[in-house]
Amino acid sequence: MPRGVPDVPRVPDLVGDVAGILISEQQIRERVAELGAQVSTDFEGRELTLMSVLKGSLPFMADLMRAITIPVQIDLMEVSSYGGTATESSGLVRILKDLSSSIDGKHVLIVEDIIDTGLTLNYLIRYLRGKNPRSLHICTLLDKPARRLVDIPIDYLGFTIPDQFVVGYGLDYGELYRNLPFIGVLQPEVYTSA
Ligand code: IMP
């Protein structure tokens, strides 16, 4: 260890670690309201299940479902990709929590936080199609098209973002920063000192 470099792990600083805000709380609120209104119109008179993917989609799901004005049911799955790194997906997906109820014959809207390579959602779509839903649509808050490896048909999109790793509003780096109310970018030191 060189002289002057403290031999202690870096302590995360929720707000201090943020280099900049990419999408503000207000922008998120306004866009989620628009998406909720659109979903309500499109699925009027139909039986809709919102299926969200833990953990990153939790705030988006909670806000979106309250912006929807038709009756909906909700279900939650938890998946984790493995074999990758803290900022890179591998495409290998493990189901940690499966659906609680059958989606056979139901209209299902997948509620996702972000589509990056698309590998996670590609796996999930194939898995859910096998459960025989009446229809399967996709709603994602963020889309990072620059890194897409598989084509994903997005039906409802919050924001398209550049090829940057983002945190906040459910999105994490090393399981932290999910509770920031906006979408932000971390200081480079946070990654380099990990
Ligand atoms: P994909 O399989 O590459 O599309 O990655 C999907 C998952 O990777 C998301 O559901 C997130 O959990 C995570 N992810 C991808 N990009 C980011 C990011 O910029 N910030 C935080 N998590 C991300």
mmCIF file of C-alpha atoms and ligand atoms in Angstrom:
data_model
loop_
_atom_site.group_PDB
_atom_site.id
_atom_site.type_symbol
_atom_site.label_atom_id
_atom_site.label_comp_id
_atom_site.label_asym_id
_atom_site.label_seq_id
_atom_site.Cartn_x
_atom_site.Cartn_y
_atom_site.Cartn_z
ATOM 1 C CA MET A 1 0.000 0.000 0.000
ATOM 2 C CA PRO A 2 1.596 3.377 -1.022
ATOM 3 C CA ARG A 3 2.131 5.984 1.750
ATOM 4 C CA GLY A 4 -0.804 8.343 2.218
ATOM 5 C CA VAL A 5 -3.412 5.961 0.773
ATOM 6 C CA PRO A 6 -5.817 4.933 3.513
ATOM 7 C CA ASP A 7 -6.104 1.172 3.919
ATOM 8 C CA VAL A 8 -9.881 1.279 4.471
ATOM 9 C CA PRO A 9 -12.774 0.454 2.153
ATOM 10 C CA ARG A 10 -14.500 3.423 0.481
ATOM 11 C CA VAL A 11 -17.652 4.436 2.357
ATOM 12 C CA PRO A 12 -20.588 5.019 -0.022
ATOM 13 C CA ASP A 13 -22.074 8.531 0.056
ATOM 14 C CA LEU A 14 -25.613 8.398 -1.400
ATOM 15 C CA VAL A 15 -25.735 11.944 -2.756
ATOM 16 C CA GLY A 16 -22.005 12.825 -2.833
ATOM 17 C CA ASP A 17 -21.234 9.887 -5.146
ATOM 18 C CA VAL A 18 -23.532 11.266 -7.848
ATOM 19 C CA ALA A 19 -21.736 13.147 -10.641
ATOM 20 C CA GLY A 20 -24.913 14.369 -12.320
ATOM 21 C CA ILE A 21 -28.656 13.954 -12.720
ATOM 22 C CA LEU A 22 -29.711 12.521 -16.074
ATOM 23 C CA ILE A 23 -33.487 12.414 -15.468
ATOM 24 C CA SER A 24 -35.043 14.446 -12.653
ATOM 25 C CA GLU A 25 -37.805 13.424 -10.260
ATOM 26 C CA GLN A 26 -40.228 15.726 -12.042
ATOM 27 C CA GLN A 27 -39.375 14.367 -15.491
ATOM 28 C CA ILE A 28 -39.948 10.823 -14.178
ATOM 29 C CA ARG A 29 -43.257 11.815 -12.563
ATOM 30 C CA GLU A 30 -44.570 13.445 -15.744
ATOM 31 C CA ARG A 31 -43.520 10.600 -18.038
ATOM 32 C CA VAL A 32 -44.915 7.897 -15.733
ATOM 33 C CA ALA A 33 -48.265 9.747 -15.672
ATOM 34 C CA GLU A 34 -48.284 9.761 -19.495
ATOM 35 C CA LEU A 35 -47.433 6.068 -19.687
ATOM 36 C CA GLY A 36 -50.144 5.223 -17.140
ATOM 37 C CA ALA A 37 -52.735 7.148 -19.154
ATOM 38 C CA GLN A 38 -51.678 5.413 -22.374
ATOM 39 C CA VAL A 39 -51.827 1.928 -20.821
ATOM 40 C CA SER A 40 -55.252 2.727 -19.330
ATOM 41 C CA THR A 41 -56.601 3.710 -22.743
ATOM 42 C CA ASP A 42 -55.056 0.781 -24.608
ATOM 43 C CA PHE A 43 -56.270 -1.904 -22.161
ATOM 44 C CA GLU A 44 -59.674 -0.408 -21.347
ATOM 45 C CA GLY A 45 -62.196 -3.201 -20.800
ATOM 46 C CA ARG A 46 -59.554 -5.931 -20.697
ATOM 47 C CA GLU A 47 -58.112 -7.946 -17.834
ATOM 48 C CA LEU A 48 -54.533 -6.738 -17.393
ATOM 49 C CA THR A 49 -51.736 -8.136 -15.238
ATOM 50 C CA LEU A 50 -48.691 -5.961 -14.583
ATOM 51 C CA MET A 51 -45.666 -8.201 -14.161
ATOM 52 C CA SER A 52 -42.695 -6.456 -12.678
ATOM 53 C CA VAL A 53 -39.130 -7.644 -12.346
ATOM 54 C CA LEU A 54 -37.473 -7.131 -8.977
ATOM 55 C CA LYS A 55 -35.589 -5.402 -7.644
ATOM 56 C CA GLY A 56 -34.816 -2.531 -10.008
ATOM 57 C CA SER A 57 -38.374 -2.016 -11.280
ATOM 58 C CA LEU A 58 -39.891 -1.586 -7.821
ATOM 59 C CA PRO A 59 -40.295 2.246 -7.764
ATOM 60 C CA PHE A 60 -41.383 2.345 -11.418
ATOM 61 C CA MET A 61 -43.989 -0.375 -10.835
ATOM 62 C CA ALA A 62 -45.298 1.351 -7.702
ATOM 63 C CA ASP A 63 -45.689 4.683 -9.521
ATOM 64 C CA LEU A 64 -46.953 3.270 -12.821
ATOM 65 C CA MET A 65 -49.693 1.142 -11.244
ATOM 66 C CA ARG A 66 -51.034 4.235 -9.454
ATOM 67 C CA ALA A 67 -51.043 6.162 -12.728
ATOM 68 C CA ILE A 68 -53.215 3.459 -14.344
ATOM 69 C CA THR A 69 -56.940 4.075 -14.001
ATOM 70 C CA ILE A 70 -58.328 0.655 -15.059
ATOM 71 C CA PRO A 71 -58.434 -2.377 -12.731
ATOM 72 C CA VAL A 72 -55.180 -4.367 -12.861
ATOM 73 C CA GLN A 73 -53.675 -7.328 -11.090
ATOM 74 C CA ILE A 74 -49.984 -7.361 -10.277
ATOM 75 C CA ASP A 75 -47.367 -10.065 -10.039
ATOM 76 C CA LEU A 76 -43.655 -9.977 -9.335
ATOM 77 C CA MET A 77 -40.718 -12.039 -10.473
ATOM 78 C CA GLU A 78 -37.143 -11.730 -9.362
ATOM 79 C CA VAL A 79 -34.348 -12.675 -11.680
ATOM 80 C CA SER A 80 -30.633 -12.247 -11.460
ATOM 81 C CA SER A 81 -28.157 -12.476 -14.246
ATOM 82 C CA TYR A 82 -25.014 -14.293 -13.296
ATOM 83 C CA GLY A 83 -21.573 -14.705 -14.780
ATOM 84 C CA GLY A 84 -21.314 -10.978 -15.549
ATOM 85 C CA THR A 85 -19.939 -8.027 -13.559
ATOM 86 C CA ALA A 86 -21.513 -5.175 -11.540
ATOM 87 C CA THR A 87 -22.048 -3.177 -14.746
ATOM 88 C CA GLU A 88 -22.228 -5.864 -17.460
ATOM 89 C CA SER A 89 -25.013 -8.392 -18.033
ATOM 90 C CA SER A 90 -24.079 -11.920 -19.104
ATOM 91 C CA GLY A 91 -27.372 -13.130 -20.512
ATOM 92 C CA LEU A 92 -27.407 -16.086 -18.136
ATOM 93 C CA VAL A 93 -30.549 -15.636 -16.079
ATOM 94 C CA ARG A 94 -31.593 -17.333 -12.883
ATOM 95 C CA ILE A 95 -35.186 -17.111 -11.624
ATOM 96 C CA LEU A 96 -35.067 -16.266 -7.909
ATOM 97 C CA LYS A 97 -38.834 -15.731 -7.595
ATOM 98 C CA ASP A 98 -41.404 -17.070 -10.013
ATOM 99 C CA LEU A 99 -44.923 -15.794 -10.784
ATOM 100 C CA SER A 100 -47.416 -16.211 -7.933
ATOM 101 C CA SER A 101 -50.469 -16.752 -10.176
ATOM 102 C CA SER A 102 -51.190 -18.280 -13.552
ATOM 103 C CA ILE A 103 -51.102 -15.874 -16.534
ATOM 104 C CA ASP A 104 -52.840 -18.378 -18.806
ATOM 105 C CA GLY A 105 -55.247 -16.429 -21.037
ATOM 106 C CA LYS A 106 -54.399 -13.054 -19.481
ATOM 107 C CA HIS A 107 -53.098 -9.844 -20.999
ATOM 108 C CA VAL A 108 -49.673 -9.318 -19.453
ATOM 109 C CA LEU A 109 -47.611 -6.131 -19.424
ATOM 110 C CA ILE A 110 -43.997 -6.621 -18.369
ATOM 111 C CA VAL A 111 -42.798 -3.604 -16.345
ATOM 112 C CA GLU A 112 -39.006 -3.254 -16.578
ATOM 113 C CA ASP A 113 -36.528 -0.699 -15.276
ATOM 114 C CA ILE A 114 -34.027 -0.716 -18.136
ATOM 115 C CA ILE A 115 -33.221 -2.623 -21.298
ATOM 116 C CA ASP A 116 -29.517 -2.700 -21.984
ATOM 117 C CA THR A 117 -28.253 -5.672 -24.027
ATOM 118 C CA GLY A 118 -31.798 -7.061 -23.963
ATOM 119 C CA LEU A 119 -30.578 -10.512 -22.923
ATOM 120 C CA THR A 120 -32.474 -10.591 -19.595
ATOM 121 C CA LEU A 121 -35.782 -9.567 -21.131
ATOM 122 C CA ASN A 122 -35.280 -11.861 -24.100
ATOM 123 C CA TYR A 123 -35.038 -14.768 -21.689
ATOM 124 C CA LEU A 124 -38.043 -13.569 -19.700
ATOM 125 C CA ILE A 125 -40.225 -13.093 -22.785
ATOM 126 C CA ARG A 126 -39.547 -16.641 -23.925
ATOM 127 C CA TYR A 127 -40.235 -17.935 -20.416
ATOM 128 C CA LEU A 128 -43.546 -16.043 -20.098
ATOM 129 C CA ARG A 129 -44.720 -16.942 -23.622
ATOM 130 C CA GLY A 130 -44.479 -20.547 -22.480
ATOM 131 C CA LYS A 131 -47.094 -19.769 -19.801
ATOM 132 C CA ASN A 132 -49.694 -19.093 -22.515
ATOM 133 C CA PRO A 133 -50.727 -15.445 -21.850
ATOM 134 C CA ARG A 134 -53.397 -13.968 -24.143
ATOM 135 C CA SER A 135 -51.011 -11.123 -24.987
ATOM 136 C CA LEU A 136 -47.573 -10.027 -23.827
ATOM 137 C CA HIS A 137 -46.425 -6.407 -24.042
ATOM 138 C CA ILE A 138 -43.380 -4.574 -22.733
ATOM 139 C CA CYS A 139 -43.099 -1.338 -20.795
ATOM 140 C CA THR A 140 -39.654 -0.103 -19.813
ATOM 141 C CA LEU A 141 -38.710 3.101 -18.077
ATOM 142 C CA LEU A 142 -35.299 3.304 -19.749
ATOM 143 C CA ASP A 143 -33.852 2.073 -23.005
ATOM 144 C CA LYS A 144 -30.125 1.998 -23.706
ATOM 145 C CA PRO A 145 -30.158 0.999 -27.405
ATOM 146 C CA ALA A 146 -26.416 1.469 -27.982
ATOM 147 C CA ARG A 147 -25.592 -1.859 -26.353
ATOM 148 C CA ARG A 148 -28.487 -3.978 -27.634
ATOM 149 C CA LEU A 149 -27.581 -7.545 -28.603
ATOM 150 C CA VAL A 150 -31.091 -8.913 -29.247
ATOM 151 C CA ASP A 151 -34.077 -7.151 -30.745
ATOM 152 C CA ILE A 152 -36.784 -6.385 -28.137
ATOM 153 C CA PRO A 153 -40.165 -4.978 -29.219
ATOM 154 C CA ILE A 154 -40.835 -2.122 -26.763
ATOM 155 C CA ASP A 155 -44.500 -1.088 -26.538
ATOM 156 C CA TYR A 156 -44.198 1.625 -23.856
ATOM 157 C CA LEU A 157 -40.982 3.557 -23.285
ATOM 158 C CA GLY A 158 -40.139 6.188 -20.696
ATOM 159 C CA PHE A 159 -36.785 7.533 -21.860
ATOM 160 C CA THR A 160 -34.013 6.607 -24.256
ATOM 161 C CA ILE A 161 -30.642 7.157 -22.600
ATOM 162 C CA PRO A 162 -27.044 7.247 -23.858
ATOM 163 C CA ASP A 163 -24.546 4.459 -23.217
ATOM 164 C CA GLN A 164 -23.892 5.342 -19.581
ATOM 165 C CA PHE A 165 -24.290 3.268 -16.434
ATOM 166 C CA VAL A 166 -27.073 4.889 -14.407
ATOM 167 C CA VAL A 167 -28.337 4.521 -10.843
ATOM 168 C CA GLY A 168 -31.328 5.648 -8.828
ATOM 169 C CA TYR A 169 -35.116 5.182 -8.948
ATOM 170 C CA GLY A 170 -34.561 1.464 -8.348
ATOM 171 C CA LEU A 171 -31.350 1.007 -10.327
ATOM 172 C CA ASP A 172 -28.274 -0.034 -8.379
ATOM 173 C CA TYR A 173 -24.539 -0.208 -8.448
ATOM 174 C CA GLY A 174 -23.392 -2.949 -6.082
ATOM 175 C CA GLU A 175 -26.927 -3.033 -4.557
ATOM 176 C CA LEU A 176 -26.664 0.640 -3.508
ATOM 177 C CA TYR A 177 -28.171 3.915 -4.779
ATOM 178 C CA ARG A 178 -31.602 2.346 -5.525
ATOM 179 C CA ASN A 179 -33.274 4.852 -3.170
ATOM 180 C CA LEU A 180 -32.178 7.980 -5.055
ATOM 181 C CA PRO A 181 -35.398 9.598 -6.340
ATOM 182 C CA PHE A 182 -33.849 10.536 -9.724
ATOM 183 C CA ILE A 183 -31.774 8.769 -12.408
ATOM 184 C CA GLY A 184 -28.154 9.789 -12.110
ATOM 185 C CA VAL A 185 -24.610 8.974 -13.083
ATOM 186 C CA LEU A 186 -21.974 8.128 -10.487
ATOM 187 C CA GLN A 187 -18.596 9.761 -10.003
ATOM 188 C CA PRO A 188 -15.948 7.728 -11.878
ATOM 189 C CA GLU A 189 -14.060 7.098 -8.575
ATOM 190 C CA VAL A 190 -16.980 4.991 -7.359
ATOM 191 C CA TYR A 191 -16.314 2.430 -10.077
ATOM 192 C CA THR A 192 -12.549 2.618 -10.046
ATOM 193 C CA SER A 193 -12.258 2.168 -6.276
ATOM 194 C CA ALA A 194 -14.608 -0.857 -6.221
HETATM 195 P P1 IMP B 1 -29.683 -6.485 -20.045
HETATM 196 O O1 IMP B 1 -29.926 -7.974 -19.898
HETATM 197 O O2 IMP B 1 -28.292 -6.188 -20.514
HETATM 198 O O3 IMP B 1 -30.733 -5.809 -20.893
HETATM 199 O O4 IMP B 1 -29.700 -5.865 -18.612
HETATM 200 C C1 IMP B 1 -30.846 -5.782 -17.873
HETATM 201 C C2 IMP B 1 -30.536 -5.558 -16.422
HETATM 202 O O5 IMP B 1 -29.196 -5.103 -16.193
HETATM 203 C C3 IMP B 1 -31.440 -4.475 -15.880
HETATM 204 O O6 IMP B 1 -32.696 -4.996 -15.486
HETATM 205 C C4 IMP B 1 -30.613 -3.901 -14.758
HETATM 206 O O7 IMP B 1 -30.816 -4.676 -13.596
HETATM 207 C C5 IMP B 1 -29.180 -4.065 -15.234
HETATM 208 N N1 IMP B 1 -28.667 -2.825 -15.853
HETATM 209 C C6 IMP B 1 -28.412 -2.599 -17.160
HETATM 210 N N2 IMP B 1 -27.955 -1.348 -17.356
HETATM 211 C C7 IMP B 1 -27.935 -0.763 -16.132
HETATM 212 C C8 IMP B 1 -27.567 0.559 -15.671
HETATM 213 O O8 IMP B 1 -27.176 1.476 -16.429
HETATM 214 N N3 IMP B 1 -27.692 0.767 -14.330
HETATM 215 C C9 IMP B 1 -28.130 -0.182 -13.458
HETATM 216 N N4 IMP B 1 -28.476 -1.424 -13.851
HETATM 217 C C10 IMP B 1 -28.389 -1.709 -15.175
#
